[in-house]
mmCIF file of C-alpha atoms and ligand atoms in Angstrom:
data_model
loop_
_atom_site.group_PDB
_atom_site.id
_atom_site.type_symbol
_atom_site.label_atom_id
_atom_site.label_comp_id
_atom_site.label_asym_id
_atom_site.label_seq_id
_atom_site.Cartn_x
_atom_site.Cartn_y
_atom_site.Cartn_z
ATOM 1 C CA MET A 257 -20.873 -16.520 35.648
ATOM 2 C CA CYS A 258 -22.564 -13.477 35.768
ATOM 3 C CA LEU A 259 -25.869 -12.989 38.341
ATOM 4 C CA PHE A 260 -27.901 -12.400 35.200
ATOM 5 C CA CYS A 261 -25.908 -15.424 33.403
ATOM 6 C CA LYS A 262 -26.712 -18.113 36.221
ATOM 7 C CA ILE A 263 -31.055 -16.704 35.774
ATOM 8 C CA VAL A 264 -30.469 -17.719 32.417
ATOM 9 C CA ALA A 265 -29.026 -21.007 32.981
ATOM 10 C CA GLY A 266 -32.001 -21.839 36.119
ATOM 11 C CA THR A 267 -29.506 -22.124 38.605
ATOM 12 C CA ILE A 268 -30.883 -18.129 40.461
ATOM 13 C CA PRO A 269 -34.587 -18.439 40.414
ATOM 14 C CA ALA A 270 -36.441 -15.811 38.781
ATOM 15 C CA THR A 271 -40.013 -15.273 38.215
ATOM 16 C CA VAL A 272 -39.528 -15.583 33.881
ATOM 17 C CA VAL A 273 -42.677 -13.841 32.313
ATOM 18 C CA ALA A 274 -42.109 -14.101 29.110
ATOM 19 C CA LYS A 275 -39.380 -15.765 26.801
ATOM 20 C CA SER A 276 -37.922 -15.145 22.839
ATOM 21 C CA THR A 277 -35.717 -16.746 20.696
ATOM 22 C CA HIS A 278 -32.368 -14.396 22.258
ATOM 23 C CA SER A 279 -33.983 -12.875 25.313
ATOM 24 C CA LEU A 280 -35.747 -13.147 28.405
ATOM 25 C CA ALA A 281 -37.752 -11.287 30.898
ATOM 26 C CA PHE A 282 -38.707 -11.699 34.183
ATOM 27 C CA ARG A 283 -39.668 -9.693 37.291
ATOM 28 C CA ASP A 284 -37.571 -7.650 39.362
ATOM 29 C CA ILE A 285 -36.660 -8.769 42.951
ATOM 30 C CA GLU A 286 -37.147 -5.031 44.149
ATOM 31 C CA PRO A 287 -40.181 -3.681 42.119
ATOM 32 C CA GLN A 288 -40.291 0.179 41.733
ATOM 33 C CA ALA A 289 -43.637 0.368 40.516
ATOM 34 C CA PRO A 290 -46.323 -2.239 39.953
ATOM 35 C CA THR A 291 -45.200 -4.183 36.880
ATOM 36 C CA HIS A 292 -41.309 -4.067 37.532
ATOM 37 C CA VAL A 293 -40.078 -6.648 34.681
ATOM 38 C CA LEU A 294 -36.201 -6.821 33.677
ATOM 39 C CA VAL A 295 -35.466 -8.162 30.072
ATOM 40 C CA ILE A 296 -32.429 -9.432 28.971
ATOM 41 C CA PRO A 297 -30.414 -10.886 26.124
ATOM 42 C CA ARG A 298 -29.826 -14.755 26.660
ATOM 43 C CA ARG A 299 -25.830 -13.634 25.794
ATOM 44 C CA HIS A 300 -23.842 -11.789 28.090
ATOM 45 C CA VAL A 301 -23.053 -8.472 27.041
ATOM 46 C CA GLY A 302 -22.053 -6.154 29.378
ATOM 47 C CA ASN A 303 -24.371 -3.138 28.356
ATOM 48 C CA VAL A 304 -27.228 -1.939 25.924
ATOM 49 C CA ALA A 305 -24.715 0.134 23.984
ATOM 50 C CA ASP A 306 -22.558 -2.749 23.122
ATOM 51 C CA LEU A 307 -25.653 -5.435 22.297
ATOM 52 C CA ALA A 308 -26.305 -3.259 19.538
ATOM 53 C CA HIS A 309 -23.746 -4.981 17.704
ATOM 54 C CA ASP A 310 -25.918 -7.446 16.871
ATOM 55 C CA PRO A 311 -29.456 -5.922 15.541
ATOM 56 C CA GLN A 312 -30.930 -9.125 15.439
ATOM 57 C CA GLU A 313 -30.505 -9.692 19.454
ATOM 58 C CA LEU A 314 -31.158 -5.856 20.280
ATOM 59 C CA ALA A 315 -34.440 -6.397 18.253
ATOM 60 C CA ASP A 316 -35.538 -9.534 19.919
ATOM 61 C CA LEU A 317 -35.135 -7.889 22.999
ATOM 62 C CA PHE A 318 -36.870 -4.707 22.185
ATOM 63 C CA ARG A 319 -39.653 -6.698 21.097
ATOM 64 C CA LEU A 320 -40.084 -8.643 23.963
ATOM 65 C CA ALA A 321 -40.010 -5.477 25.834
ATOM 66 C CA GLY A 322 -42.723 -4.265 24.101
ATOM 67 C CA GLN A 323 -44.534 -7.774 24.489
ATOM 68 C CA VAL A 324 -44.324 -7.822 28.182
ATOM 69 C CA ALA A 325 -45.918 -3.970 28.487
ATOM 70 C CA GLU A 326 -49.121 -5.644 26.493
ATOM 71 C CA ASP A 327 -49.005 -8.537 28.689
ATOM 72 C CA GLU A 328 -48.887 -6.878 31.698
ATOM 73 C CA GLY A 329 -51.288 -4.881 30.239
ATOM 74 C CA LEU A 330 -49.728 -1.269 30.366
ATOM 75 C CA ASP A 331 -51.319 0.528 26.824
ATOM 76 C CA ARG A 332 -51.911 3.807 29.085
ATOM 77 C CA GLY A 333 -47.912 3.647 29.341
ATOM 78 C CA TYR A 334 -44.877 2.751 30.590
ATOM 79 C CA ARG A 335 -41.124 3.141 30.667
ATOM 80 C CA MET A 336 -38.075 2.134 29.483
ATOM 81 C CA VAL A 337 -34.620 2.659 31.276
ATOM 82 C CA ALA A 338 -31.597 0.818 30.453
ATOM 83 C CA ASN A 339 -29.079 1.993 33.386
ATOM 84 C CA THR A 340 -25.795 2.163 31.721
ATOM 85 C CA GLY A 341 -22.336 2.658 33.333
ATOM 86 C CA SER A 342 -21.880 3.359 37.409
ATOM 87 C CA LEU A 343 -22.834 6.508 36.885
ATOM 88 C CA GLY A 344 -25.665 4.997 35.261
ATOM 89 C CA GLY A 345 -26.769 3.511 38.026
ATOM 90 C CA GLN A 346 -25.969 0.121 36.405
ATOM 91 C CA VAL A 347 -25.114 -2.460 39.353
ATOM 92 C CA VAL A 348 -25.819 -6.073 37.318
ATOM 93 C CA PHE A 349 -23.176 -5.864 34.254
ATOM 94 C CA HIS A 350 -25.453 -7.785 31.998
ATOM 95 C CA ALA A 351 -27.551 -6.048 29.670
ATOM 96 C CA HIS A 352 -30.978 -5.913 30.672
ATOM 97 C CA VAL A 353 -34.141 -3.092 30.278
ATOM 98 C CA HIS A 354 -36.089 -2.404 32.685
ATOM 99 C CA VAL A 355 -40.496 -2.103 32.159
ATOM 100 C CA LEU A 356 -41.798 0.046 34.376
ATOM 101 C CA GLY A 357 -45.701 0.732 34.723
ATOM 102 C CA GLY A 358 -49.114 0.630 36.394
ATOM 103 C CA ARG A 359 -48.021 4.326 38.009
ATOM 104 C CA ARG A 360 -47.549 8.080 36.663
ATOM 105 C CA MET A 361 -44.012 8.216 36.064
ATOM 106 C CA GLN A 362 -41.949 11.668 37.047
ATOM 107 C CA TRP A 363 -39.552 13.304 34.902
ATOM 108 C CA PRO A 364 -36.544 14.233 35.229
ATOM 109 C CA PRO A 365 -35.879 10.643 36.582
ATOM 110 C CA GLY A 366 -32.783 11.669 39.109
HETATM 111 P P1 AMP B 349 -29.465 -1.986 37.100
HETATM 112 O O1 AMP B 349 -29.454 -0.748 38.792
HETATM 113 O O2 AMP B 349 -29.914 -1.191 36.034
HETATM 114 O O3 AMP B 349 -28.116 -2.565 37.129
HETATM 115 O O4 AMP B 349 -30.863 -2.899 37.930
HETATM 116 C C1 AMP B 349 -30.130 -4.349 38.164
HETATM 117 C C2 AMP B 349 -32.116 -4.735 38.469
HETATM 118 O O5 AMP B 349 -31.607 -6.314 39.184
HETATM 119 C C3 AMP B 349 -32.319 -4.242 39.769
HETATM 120 O O6 AMP B 349 -33.228 -3.599 39.841
HETATM 121 C C4 AMP B 349 -32.644 -5.389 41.154
HETATM 122 O O7 AMP B 349 -33.388 -5.239 41.976
HETATM 123 C C5 AMP B 349 -32.370 -6.495 40.046
HETATM 124 N N1 AMP B 349 -31.722 -7.549 40.647
HETATM 125 C C6 AMP B 349 -30.926 -8.297 41.282
HETATM 126 N N2 AMP B 349 -31.119 -9.732 41.355
HETATM 127 C C7 AMP B 349 -32.093 -10.296 40.972
HETATM 128 C C8 AMP B 349 -32.570 -11.105 40.947
HETATM 129 N N3 AMP B 349 -31.941 -12.398 41.700
HETATM 130 N N4 AMP B 349 -33.459 -11.165 40.564
HETATM 131 C C9 AMP B 349 -34.092 -10.498 39.667
HETATM 132 N N5 AMP B 349 -33.855 -8.778 40.119
HETATM 133 C C10 AMP B 349 -32.665 -8.794 40.679
HETATM 134 ZN ZN1 ZN B 350 -24.115 -12.247 32.612
#
């Protein structure tokens, strides 16, 4: 079972901030901003592009990400990131979106 599947199963602890039918949101263990939450599908799928094969799950994940941003008070803006593949900086190969906020984001992202 992959790391994030273990978090879904509850065998690895995480600070869960929100849940929906198909998705789970929890705080990143190494936060890169005052708010840094990961939003993942409960079902194991390798990346967000693969998740797009199921529009319901994809919409559910983005809806939950938006809800997290609202709950965290990020009304002045935030960033959503989906690192994809090793060159994209993905290290956990269970689809996830980072919700980062609480500070001004830089561009280009590096
Ligand atoms: P990525 O580089 O996009 O694959 O992001 C993986 C993220 O998972 C990183 O930001 C890590 O800090 C985070 N992470 C790794 N292990 C845990 C964990 N046990 N609980 C919460 N976040 C984690
Ligand atoms: Zn998984």
